Tab-separated table of C-alpha atoms in Angstrom:
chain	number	residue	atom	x	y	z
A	1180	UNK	CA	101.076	175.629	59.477
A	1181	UNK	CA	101.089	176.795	55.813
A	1182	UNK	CA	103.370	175.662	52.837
A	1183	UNK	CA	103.860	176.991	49.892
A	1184	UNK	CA	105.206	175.759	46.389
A	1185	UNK	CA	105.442	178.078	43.641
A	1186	UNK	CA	106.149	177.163	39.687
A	1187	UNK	CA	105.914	178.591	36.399
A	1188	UNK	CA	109.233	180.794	36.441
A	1189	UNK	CA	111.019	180.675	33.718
A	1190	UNK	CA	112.876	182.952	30.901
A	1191	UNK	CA	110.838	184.665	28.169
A	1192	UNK	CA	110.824	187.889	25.950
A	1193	UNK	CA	109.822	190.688	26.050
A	1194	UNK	CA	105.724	190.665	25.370
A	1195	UNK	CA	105.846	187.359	26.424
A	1196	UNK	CA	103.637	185.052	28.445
A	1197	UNK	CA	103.810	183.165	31.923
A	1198	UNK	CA	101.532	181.654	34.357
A	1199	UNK	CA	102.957	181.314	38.169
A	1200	UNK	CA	101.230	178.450	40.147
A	1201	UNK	CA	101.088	178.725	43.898
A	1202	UNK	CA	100.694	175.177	45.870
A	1203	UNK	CA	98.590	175.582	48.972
A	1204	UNK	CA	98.769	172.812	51.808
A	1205	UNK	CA	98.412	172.720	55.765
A	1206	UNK	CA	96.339	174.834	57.710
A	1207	UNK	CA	94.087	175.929	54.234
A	1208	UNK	CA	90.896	176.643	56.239
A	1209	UNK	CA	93.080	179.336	58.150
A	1210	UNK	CA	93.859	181.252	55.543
A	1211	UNK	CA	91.987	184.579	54.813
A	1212	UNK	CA	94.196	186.008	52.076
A	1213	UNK	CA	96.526	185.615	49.338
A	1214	UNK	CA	98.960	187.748	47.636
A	1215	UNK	CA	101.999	187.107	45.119
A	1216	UNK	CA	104.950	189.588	45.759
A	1217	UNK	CA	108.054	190.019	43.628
A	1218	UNK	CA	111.662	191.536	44.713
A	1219	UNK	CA	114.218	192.520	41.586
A	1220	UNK	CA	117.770	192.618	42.889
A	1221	UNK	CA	118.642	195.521	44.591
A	1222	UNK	CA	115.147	196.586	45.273
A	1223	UNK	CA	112.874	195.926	48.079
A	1224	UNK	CA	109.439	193.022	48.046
A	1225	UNK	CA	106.867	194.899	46.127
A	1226	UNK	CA	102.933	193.851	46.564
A	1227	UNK	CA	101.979	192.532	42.610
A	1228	UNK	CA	98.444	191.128	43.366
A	1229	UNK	CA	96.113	190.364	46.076
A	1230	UNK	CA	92.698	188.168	47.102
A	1231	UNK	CA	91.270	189.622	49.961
A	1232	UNK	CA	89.363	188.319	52.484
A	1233	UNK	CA	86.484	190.481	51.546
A	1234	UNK	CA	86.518	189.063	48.113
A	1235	UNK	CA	87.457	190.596	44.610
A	1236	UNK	CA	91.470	191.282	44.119
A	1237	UNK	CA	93.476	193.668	43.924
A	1238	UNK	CA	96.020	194.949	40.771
A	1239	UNK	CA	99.378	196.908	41.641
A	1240	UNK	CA	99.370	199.560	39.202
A	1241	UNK	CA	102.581	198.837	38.182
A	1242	UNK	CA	101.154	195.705	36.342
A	1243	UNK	CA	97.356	196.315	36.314
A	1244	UNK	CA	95.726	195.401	32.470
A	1245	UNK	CA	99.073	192.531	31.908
A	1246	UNK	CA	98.805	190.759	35.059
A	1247	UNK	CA	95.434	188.594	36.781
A	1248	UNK	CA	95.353	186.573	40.141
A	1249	UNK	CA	93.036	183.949	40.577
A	1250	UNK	CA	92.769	180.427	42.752
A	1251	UNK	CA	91.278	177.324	42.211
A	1252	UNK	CA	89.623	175.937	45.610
A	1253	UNK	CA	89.651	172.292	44.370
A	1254	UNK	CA	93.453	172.203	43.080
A	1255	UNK	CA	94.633	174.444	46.502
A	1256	UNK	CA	95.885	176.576	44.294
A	1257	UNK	CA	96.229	180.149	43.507
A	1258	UNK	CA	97.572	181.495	39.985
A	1259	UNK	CA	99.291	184.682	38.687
A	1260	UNK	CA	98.691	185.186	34.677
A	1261	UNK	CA	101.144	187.701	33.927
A	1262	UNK	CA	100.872	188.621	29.780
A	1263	UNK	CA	102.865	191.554	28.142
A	1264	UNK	CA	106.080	190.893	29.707
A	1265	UNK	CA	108.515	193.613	30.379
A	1266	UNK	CA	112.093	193.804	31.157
A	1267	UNK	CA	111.204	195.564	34.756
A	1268	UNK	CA	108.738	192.555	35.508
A	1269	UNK	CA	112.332	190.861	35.512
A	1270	UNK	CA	112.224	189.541	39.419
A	1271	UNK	CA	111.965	186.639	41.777
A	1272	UNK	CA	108.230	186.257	42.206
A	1273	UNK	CA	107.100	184.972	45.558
A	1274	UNK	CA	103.535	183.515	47.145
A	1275	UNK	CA	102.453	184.394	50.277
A	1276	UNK	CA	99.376	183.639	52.594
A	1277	UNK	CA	97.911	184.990	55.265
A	1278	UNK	CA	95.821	182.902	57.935
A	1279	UNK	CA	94.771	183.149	61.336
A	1280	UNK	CA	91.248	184.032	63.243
A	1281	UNK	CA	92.050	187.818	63.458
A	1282	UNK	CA	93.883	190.387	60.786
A	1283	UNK	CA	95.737	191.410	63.784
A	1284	UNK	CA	97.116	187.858	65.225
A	1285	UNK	CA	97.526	186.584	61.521
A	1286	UNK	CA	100.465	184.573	60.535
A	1287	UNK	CA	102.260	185.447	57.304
A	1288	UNK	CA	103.790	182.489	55.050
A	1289	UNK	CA	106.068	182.287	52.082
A	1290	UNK	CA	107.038	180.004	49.405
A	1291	UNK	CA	110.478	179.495	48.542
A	1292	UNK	CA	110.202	181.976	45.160
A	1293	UNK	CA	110.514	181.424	41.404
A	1294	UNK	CA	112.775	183.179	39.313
A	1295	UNK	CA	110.663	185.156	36.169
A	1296	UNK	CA	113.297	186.595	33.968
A	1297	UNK	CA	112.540	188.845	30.633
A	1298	UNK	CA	114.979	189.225	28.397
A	1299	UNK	CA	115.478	189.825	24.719
């Protein structure tokens, strides 16, 4: 079993700046990948950022250049800059890991969401 705690929502301007904070506790050692996802009302759960097992991470394009993921091993937890707000980043944001031995067994977990708002 995985949980997951996100913080860090909150509302800002436009060109503004926020850092999301994932808590990671449980099963951590099964846990090959992490991702932060977002859903805007009326739209569906998009893919914002990615660690792979494999290593590196991965940038929608839809933010690439404003937003950076990143983890810290010895705080269990895994971070979402996000800098040069816009309106359209306007959406609850959302952590999510995936663990298991195999890609194709894995379990999928989700924290509750934060709400990231951008406004003028």
């Amino acid at each position: 079993q995985v949980q997951l705690v996100e913080s860090g929502g909150d509302s800002v301007q436009p060109g503004g700046t926020l850092k999301l904070g994932c808590v990671v506790s449980g099963s951590i050692d099964s846990i090959f990948a992490m991702a932060w996802y977002r859903q805007a009302p009326g739209k569906q759960r998009e893919l914002v950022a990615s660690l792979p097992p494999g290593g590196g991470s991965y940038i929608a394009d839809s933010v690439k250049g404003r937003f950076t993921i990143s983890r810290d091993n010895a705080k269990n937890t895994v971070y979402l800059q996000m800098n040069s707000l816009r309106p359209e980043d306007t959406a609850v944001y959302y952590c999510n890991a995936a663990a298991g031995s195999d890609y194709e067994s894995r379990s999928e977990y989700w924290g509750r969401g934060t709400q990231v708002t951008v406004s003028s």
